[in-house]
Short mmCIF file of C-alpha atoms in Angstrom, two decimals:
data_model
loop_
_atom_site.label_atom_id
_atom_site.label_comp_id
_atom_site.label_asym_id
_atom_site.label_seq_id
_atom_site.Cartn_x
_atom_site.Cartn_y
_atom_site.Cartn_z
CA MET A 1 -4.10 35.50 -51.46
CA ALA A 2 -1.78 32.76 -50.28
CA ALA A 3 0.48 31.03 -52.74
CA THR A 4 -0.67 27.48 -54.33
CA ILE A 5 1.62 24.55 -55.45
CA LYS A 6 0.90 25.78 -58.78
CA ASP A 7 2.49 29.30 -58.14
CA ILE A 8 5.44 27.04 -57.16
CA ALA A 9 5.12 25.05 -60.43
CA LYS A 10 4.79 28.34 -62.77
CA GLN A 11 8.13 30.21 -60.96
CA THR A 12 10.14 27.19 -61.18
CA GLY A 13 8.86 25.38 -64.45
CA LEU A 14 8.46 22.05 -62.71
CA GLY A 15 5.85 19.29 -63.08
CA LEU A 16 3.08 19.28 -60.16
CA ALA A 17 4.07 16.00 -59.49
CA THR A 18 7.68 17.26 -58.61
CA ILE A 19 6.55 19.50 -56.65
CA SER A 20 4.41 17.33 -54.47
CA LYS A 21 6.67 14.44 -54.27
CA TYR A 22 8.95 17.23 -52.63
CA LEU A 23 6.12 18.12 -50.27
CA ASN A 24 5.30 14.78 -48.94
CA GLY A 25 8.99 14.18 -48.23
CA GLY A 26 10.10 12.20 -51.54
CA ASN A 27 13.13 12.46 -53.18
CA VAL A 28 14.10 14.64 -56.06
CA LEU A 29 16.95 15.90 -57.87
CA GLU A 30 18.96 18.42 -56.25
CA ALA A 31 18.50 21.26 -58.77
CA ASN A 32 14.62 20.98 -58.37
CA ARG A 33 14.95 20.71 -54.60
CA ILE A 34 16.81 24.09 -54.47
CA ALA A 35 14.44 25.44 -56.67
CA ILE A 36 11.07 24.56 -54.88
CA GLU A 37 12.89 25.75 -51.66
CA ASN A 38 13.56 29.00 -53.13
CA ALA A 39 9.83 29.45 -54.83
CA ILE A 40 8.78 28.37 -51.14
CA GLU A 41 10.82 31.31 -49.94
CA GLU A 42 9.97 34.13 -52.28
CA LEU A 43 6.10 33.02 -52.41
CA ASN A 44 5.99 32.13 -48.33
CA PHE A 45 4.16 29.04 -49.33
CA HIS A 46 2.71 27.42 -46.58
CA VAL A 47 1.32 23.54 -46.64
CA ASN A 48 -2.25 23.25 -46.18
CA GLU A 49 -1.79 20.39 -43.51
CA PHE A 50 -5.44 19.86 -43.15
CA ALA A 51 -5.90 19.09 -46.85
CA ARG A 52 -2.48 17.43 -47.08
CA GLY A 53 -4.16 15.06 -44.51
CA LEU A 54 -7.41 14.43 -46.16
CA LYS A 55 -5.57 13.57 -49.35
CA THR A 56 -2.80 11.28 -47.95
CA ASN A 57 -4.99 10.30 -44.73
CA LYS A 58 -1.46 11.47 -42.48
CA SER A 59 -2.02 14.34 -39.96
CA LYS A 60 1.56 14.57 -38.97
CA THR A 61 0.03 14.38 -35.70
CA ILE A 62 0.73 12.48 -32.81
CA GLY A 63 -1.79 12.08 -29.66
CA VAL A 64 -0.52 11.76 -25.98
CA VAL A 65 -2.99 10.53 -23.42
CA ILE A 66 -1.09 10.91 -19.57
CA PRO A 67 -2.80 10.54 -16.52
CA GLU A 68 -2.73 14.34 -14.98
CA LEU A 69 -1.09 17.01 -16.64
CA SER A 70 -0.41 18.35 -12.88
CA ASN A 71 2.33 15.96 -12.67
CA ILE A 72 5.67 16.81 -12.84
CA PHE A 73 6.79 13.33 -14.20
CA CYS A 74 3.81 13.89 -16.93
CA THR A 75 4.97 17.35 -17.94
CA SER A 76 8.39 16.29 -18.04
CA ILE A 77 7.62 13.50 -20.65
CA ILE A 78 5.68 15.87 -22.31
CA THR A 79 8.06 18.47 -22.93
CA CYS A 80 10.72 16.30 -24.63
CA ILE A 81 8.63 14.24 -26.58
CA GLU A 82 7.49 17.26 -28.28
CA ASP A 83 10.99 18.48 -28.83
CA ILE A 84 11.81 15.58 -30.88
CA LEU A 85 8.41 15.18 -32.91
CA ARG A 86 8.32 18.65 -33.89
CA GLN A 87 12.40 18.39 -35.21
CA ASN A 88 10.74 15.52 -37.34
CA GLY A 89 7.84 17.61 -38.61
CA TYR A 90 5.17 15.99 -36.28
CA GLY A 91 3.03 17.95 -33.90
CA ILE A 92 1.00 16.48 -30.61
CA LEU A 93 -2.21 16.78 -29.44
CA VAL A 94 -2.22 16.11 -25.39
CA CYS A 95 -5.09 14.50 -23.79
CA ASP A 96 -5.44 14.60 -19.59
CA CYS A 97 -7.88 12.11 -19.10
CA ARG A 98 -7.52 13.02 -14.60
CA THR A 99 -6.59 9.15 -13.87
CA ASP A 100 -9.81 8.27 -15.25
CA ALA A 101 -10.33 5.37 -17.17
CA LYS A 102 -13.36 6.36 -19.02
CA LEU A 103 -12.42 9.89 -19.75
CA GLU A 104 -9.12 7.81 -20.98
CA TYR A 105 -11.35 5.79 -23.71
CA GLU A 106 -13.08 9.02 -24.69
CA ALA A 107 -9.68 10.89 -25.15
CA THR A 108 -8.15 8.06 -27.30
CA GLU A 109 -11.77 8.07 -29.08
CA PHE A 110 -11.55 11.62 -29.91
CA LEU A 111 -7.78 11.24 -31.16
CA VAL A 112 -8.52 9.12 -33.47
CA ASN A 113 -11.62 10.66 -34.69
CA LYS A 114 -8.92 13.85 -35.10
CA MET A 115 -6.88 11.32 -37.37
CA VAL A 116 -3.73 11.01 -35.42
CA ASP A 117 -1.05 8.85 -36.91
CA GLY A 118 -0.24 7.36 -33.43
CA ILE A 119 -0.71 7.34 -29.84
CA ILE A 120 1.37 7.70 -26.60
CA ASN A 121 -0.01 6.61 -23.56
CA MET A 122 0.82 6.78 -20.04
CA PRO A 123 -2.09 4.16 -19.26
CA VAL A 124 -4.37 4.29 -16.84
CA SER A 125 -6.56 1.22 -17.69
CA SER A 126 -5.02 -2.20 -16.49
CA ASP A 127 -6.86 -4.37 -19.44
CA GLY A 128 -5.96 -1.91 -22.56
CA ALA A 129 -9.87 -1.61 -23.04
CA HIS A 130 -9.26 1.82 -24.48
CA LEU A 131 -6.61 1.11 -27.01
CA GLN A 132 -8.80 -1.49 -28.98
CA LEU A 133 -9.63 1.52 -31.30
CA PRO A 134 -6.47 2.84 -32.32
CA LEU A 135 -5.39 -0.69 -33.17
CA SER A 136 -7.84 -1.59 -34.95
CA LYS A 137 -7.01 1.27 -37.44
CA ASN A 138 -3.61 0.05 -37.43
CA LEU A 139 -2.42 2.94 -35.30
CA PRO A 140 1.07 2.41 -33.84
CA VAL A 141 0.71 3.06 -29.97
CA VAL A 142 3.90 3.51 -27.61
CA LEU A 143 3.21 3.31 -23.61
CA ILE A 144 5.37 4.98 -21.63
CA ASP A 145 6.05 4.27 -17.96
CA ARG A 146 3.40 1.19 -17.53
CA LYS A 147 2.93 -1.92 -19.43
CA ILE A 148 -0.18 -3.81 -20.55
CA GLU A 149 0.09 -7.33 -21.21
CA GLY A 150 -1.51 -9.19 -24.25
CA LEU A 151 -1.38 -6.10 -26.42
CA PRO A 152 0.73 -5.76 -29.69
CA VAL A 153 2.00 -2.30 -28.70
CA ASP A 154 5.45 -0.91 -27.61
CA ALA A 155 6.51 0.23 -24.01
CA VAL A 156 9.22 2.54 -22.66
CA VAL A 157 9.58 1.61 -18.66
CA VAL A 158 12.10 1.76 -16.54
CA ASN A 159 13.26 -1.20 -13.98
CA ASN A 160 10.82 -0.46 -11.05
CA ILE A 161 11.81 -3.89 -9.13
CA GLU A 162 15.69 -2.86 -9.20
CA ALA A 163 14.82 0.69 -8.25
CA SER A 164 13.06 -0.31 -5.02
CA GLN A 165 15.51 -2.99 -4.19
CA LYS A 166 18.29 -0.43 -4.73
CA ALA A 167 16.44 2.10 -1.97
CA ILE A 168 15.21 -1.08 0.26
CA GLU A 169 19.03 -2.27 0.46
CA HIS A 170 20.61 1.14 0.96
CA LEU A 171 18.21 1.29 4.23
CA LEU A 172 18.94 -2.15 5.51
CA GLN A 173 22.91 -1.59 5.32
CA LYS A 174 22.26 1.96 7.40
CA GLY A 175 20.83 -0.47 10.21
CA HIS A 176 16.78 -0.18 9.69
CA LYS A 177 14.36 -2.90 10.40
CA ASP A 178 11.08 -1.23 10.24
CA ILE A 179 10.91 0.43 6.73
CA GLY A 180 7.94 1.83 5.45
CA ILE A 181 6.91 2.16 1.61
CA ILE A 182 4.22 4.13 0.29
CA CYS A 183 2.95 2.74 -2.70
CA GLY A 184 0.87 3.78 -5.93
CA PRO A 185 -2.77 2.36 -7.09
CA LYS A 186 -2.91 -1.34 -6.32
CA ASP A 187 -4.00 -1.67 -10.26
CA VAL A 188 -1.47 0.53 -11.48
CA PHE A 189 1.89 -1.46 -13.15
CA THR A 190 4.59 0.68 -11.76
CA SER A 191 2.87 0.52 -8.01
CA ASN A 192 2.85 -3.13 -8.33
CA GLU A 193 6.48 -3.77 -10.00
CA ARG A 194 7.75 -1.27 -6.98
CA LEU A 195 6.23 -3.27 -4.37
CA LEU A 196 7.49 -6.39 -5.49
CA GLY A 197 11.20 -4.61 -5.36
CA TYR A 198 10.39 -3.90 -2.01
CA ASN A 199 9.80 -7.42 -0.67
CA GLN A 200 12.35 -8.98 -3.09
CA ALA A 201 14.99 -6.87 -1.04
CA PHE A 202 13.95 -8.02 2.36
CA ILE A 203 13.93 -11.67 1.06
CA LYS A 204 17.14 -11.54 -0.41
CA LYS A 205 18.08 -10.80 3.32
CA GLY A 206 16.35 -13.53 4.47
CA ILE A 207 13.87 -11.29 6.23
CA LEU A 208 9.93 -11.83 5.83
CA PRO A 209 8.23 -8.54 4.90
CA ASN A 210 6.16 -6.70 7.18
CA GLN A 211 2.64 -6.30 5.33
CA ASN A 212 1.60 -3.76 8.09
CA LEU A 213 4.61 -1.46 6.83
CA ILE A 214 2.97 -1.19 3.46
CA SER A 215 0.96 1.99 2.76
CA TYR A 216 -1.28 2.91 -0.35
CA GLY A 217 -1.58 6.39 -1.81
CA ASP A 218 -2.87 7.47 -5.27
CA TYR A 219 0.30 9.37 -6.70
CA THR A 220 -0.83 12.73 -5.99
CA VAL A 221 0.92 15.22 -2.96
CA GLU A 222 -2.47 14.48 -1.20
CA GLY A 223 -2.09 10.83 -1.28
CA GLY A 224 1.41 10.84 -0.16
CA HIS A 225 0.15 13.01 2.98
CA SER A 226 -2.66 10.94 4.02
CA ALA A 227 -0.40 7.61 3.54
CA LEU A 228 2.28 8.61 5.59
CA LYS A 229 0.17 9.76 8.32
CA GLU A 230 -1.67 6.38 8.31
CA LEU A 231 1.26 4.67 8.14
CA LEU A 232 2.84 6.31 11.55
CA LYS A 233 -0.35 6.00 13.07
CA ARG A 234 -0.12 2.21 12.31
CA GLU A 235 3.07 1.84 13.06
CA PRO A 236 4.61 4.52 15.52
CA HIS A 237 8.13 2.50 15.59
CA LEU A 238 8.67 3.47 11.82
CA SER A 239 12.69 4.49 11.17
CA ALA A 240 12.80 4.55 7.54
CA VAL A 241 10.14 5.21 4.56
CA PHE A 242 10.54 4.83 1.03
CA VAL A 243 8.19 6.94 -0.88
CA THR A 244 7.41 5.64 -4.33
CA ASN A 245 6.99 8.84 -6.85
CA TYR A 246 7.70 12.78 -6.60
CA GLU A 247 4.10 13.76 -5.74
CA MET A 248 3.69 11.27 -2.58
CA THR A 249 7.15 12.15 -1.67
CA LEU A 250 6.32 16.20 -1.15
CA GLY A 251 2.97 15.12 0.64
CA ALA A 252 5.23 12.86 2.98
CA ILE A 253 7.86 15.66 3.86
CA ILE A 254 4.81 18.02 4.20
CA ALA A 255 3.11 15.49 6.57
CA LEU A 256 6.27 15.27 8.61
CA ASN A 257 6.60 18.61 8.98
CA GLU A 258 3.12 19.21 10.27
CA LEU A 259 3.96 16.64 12.98
CA GLY A 260 7.02 17.61 13.81
CA ILE A 261 8.91 14.85 13.11
CA LYS A 262 12.60 15.70 12.17
CA MET A 263 14.06 13.93 9.25
CA PRO A 264 16.30 11.99 9.05
CA GLU A 265 16.95 12.31 13.12
CA GLN A 266 13.61 10.56 13.45
CA ILE A 267 13.03 9.03 10.52
CA SER A 268 15.12 8.25 7.47
CA LEU A 269 13.32 8.84 3.92
CA ILE A 270 14.10 8.13 0.68
CA GLY A 271 11.67 9.73 -2.29
CA PHE A 272 11.40 9.54 -5.85
CA ASP A 273 12.61 11.93 -8.64
CA ASN A 274 13.12 15.31 -9.04
CA LEU A 275 16.52 16.00 -8.12
CA HIS A 276 16.08 20.17 -8.17
CA LEU A 277 13.53 19.35 -5.21
CA ALA A 278 15.81 16.80 -3.79
CA GLN A 279 18.24 19.72 -3.63
CA VAL A 280 16.42 22.46 -2.48
CA ILE A 281 14.61 20.27 0.41
CA LYS A 282 16.95 20.41 3.70
CA PRO A 283 18.21 17.86 4.65
CA LYS A 284 19.21 17.32 0.88
CA LEU A 285 16.93 14.30 0.13
CA THR A 286 18.10 10.70 -0.82
CA ILE A 287 16.00 9.51 -4.20
CA ILE A 288 15.77 7.18 -7.10
CA SER A 289 16.22 9.19 -10.35
CA GLN A 290 14.61 8.22 -13.43
CA PRO A 291 15.86 8.58 -16.74
CA ILE A 292 13.27 10.95 -17.81
CA THR A 293 14.61 12.61 -20.94
CA GLN A 294 15.73 9.36 -22.31
CA ILE A 295 12.63 7.82 -21.18
CA ALA A 296 10.56 10.62 -23.29
CA GLN A 297 13.28 10.31 -26.23
CA SER A 298 12.93 6.62 -26.13
CA ALA A 299 9.35 6.94 -26.52
CA ALA A 300 9.69 9.30 -29.45
CA HIS A 301 12.00 7.67 -31.51
CA MET A 302 10.04 4.37 -30.98
CA MET A 303 7.11 5.95 -32.28
CA LEU A 304 8.83 7.53 -35.37
CA LYS A 305 10.36 4.01 -36.19
CA ARG A 306 7.00 2.04 -36.35
CA LEU A 307 5.22 5.61 -38.50
CA ALA A 308 8.67 4.92 -40.90
CA GLY A 309 7.54 1.00 -41.33
CA ILE A 310 11.02 -0.25 -39.22
CA GLY A 311 10.13 -3.15 -37.56
CA ILE A 312 8.51 -6.20 -38.17
CA SER A 313 5.69 -6.01 -35.68
CA ALA A 314 4.91 -4.06 -32.21
CA GLY A 315 5.88 -5.44 -28.94
CA GLU A 316 9.14 -3.94 -28.05
CA THR A 317 9.96 -3.08 -24.58
CA ILE A 318 12.75 -0.96 -23.59
CA ASN A 319 13.68 -0.82 -20.19
CA LEU A 320 15.68 1.95 -18.15
CA PRO A 321 17.98 1.44 -15.03
CA THR A 322 16.96 4.44 -12.65
CA GLU A 323 19.92 5.52 -10.05
CA LEU A 324 20.33 5.98 -6.57
CA LEU A 325 21.28 9.41 -5.59
CA MET A 326 22.35 10.33 -2.06
CA GLY A 327 21.29 12.82 -0.29
CA GLU A 328 21.30 13.82 3.42
CA SER A 329 17.62 12.21 4.28
CA VAL A 330 19.04 8.72 5.72
CA LEU A 331 20.71 8.15 9.06
CA THR A 332 22.59 5.46 10.11
CA LYS A 333 20.55 3.73 12.85
CA ASN A 334 22.43 1.91 15.44
CA ARG A 335 22.05 -1.90 15.45
CA GLU A 336 20.41 -3.44 18.51
#
C-alpha cells in the first residue's frame, strides 16, 4: 500500500500542516526539512499530483501548442523548454495543430480543460481568438516566434527584419541584383517581417524591390520545392535566392538538384537555420541562424516568472538577434 502524508507525520512526529507546507513548496525549519526528506525516501512516498491539483487548482503542467511537430524548429524548441520546466517541477502537454487555426483553438480548449497552469504557443491564428479562453481564466500565455498584437501576452521572437536585411545585403555586396526570396504564408507574422527586411535591404541601397522575385511557400519541404520551381519559371535570370525557413531551404535544394542547377555556380543561395545540415550539404550552406536554445530558455523562464507572480502585467517582448553564418553557397557575381 502506498505511503501517505499521515505515514510521514507518524515517522517524523511532525504535524500534517508542516509536512503539507513542505510538499507544496513552502519553507520549513531545516531540521524539519531533513526529517521529512528522510521519511519520504524511506517510505518511498510519492505525491499524488492529481489530488494536489484538485486541492490547489495547480496541475504543475504547462501546455505547449505548435503548428507542426514534424518541423525541426518546433521540436528543438520543445526539447529545451521541457528540460527547463522539468528542472523547476513542471511537466508539459504538447499539442500539434497541423497549422490549422480550428485545431489550434480545439487544442487550447483541451489544455485549459486539463487544468494546465499556463500555455506556450507558436500561434497559427493571426487574431489570437484561441487564446481568449486561457486569458479569461487568468492563465499566463507566452508566444514564441510569432507575435499577436493587442493581446496581454508575453512573446519571444527574433529580429526577423534584421535577419532578412543581413542576407540580402550580403548578396548585394557579392554583386547580385536579381535576388529572389521564398517567404512563408502571407498571414504569418514571421513571414511578413522577413519580407519587410528583404524590401528594406533594397530600399537602403536605393533599389526598387522587384515584386516578381517574391515567392510564397508554407514553411514545408514541399512548399519550398514548389516555390523555387515557380520562381525560376517566372524569373529564369535569377542569380540568387534567400529561403526563409529550414524546411523550405531543404525543399529548394531538392528542386535545384532535380533541375540540374549547380549551386553556387548557377545560383547562389542563403538558407535558414539548422547548422548541422548546412555543414553536411555540399557546398556548405550560408545560413541565417536563429538562437533556438536562447528562444526556448527565454520562453520557459518567462513562463516561470509569470507563474511566480513576477511582473506587473503581461505584454513583455524579448527580441533576440540572428547571425549570418558564412558557407560556400554564395558566389561573387561579376558586376556588369
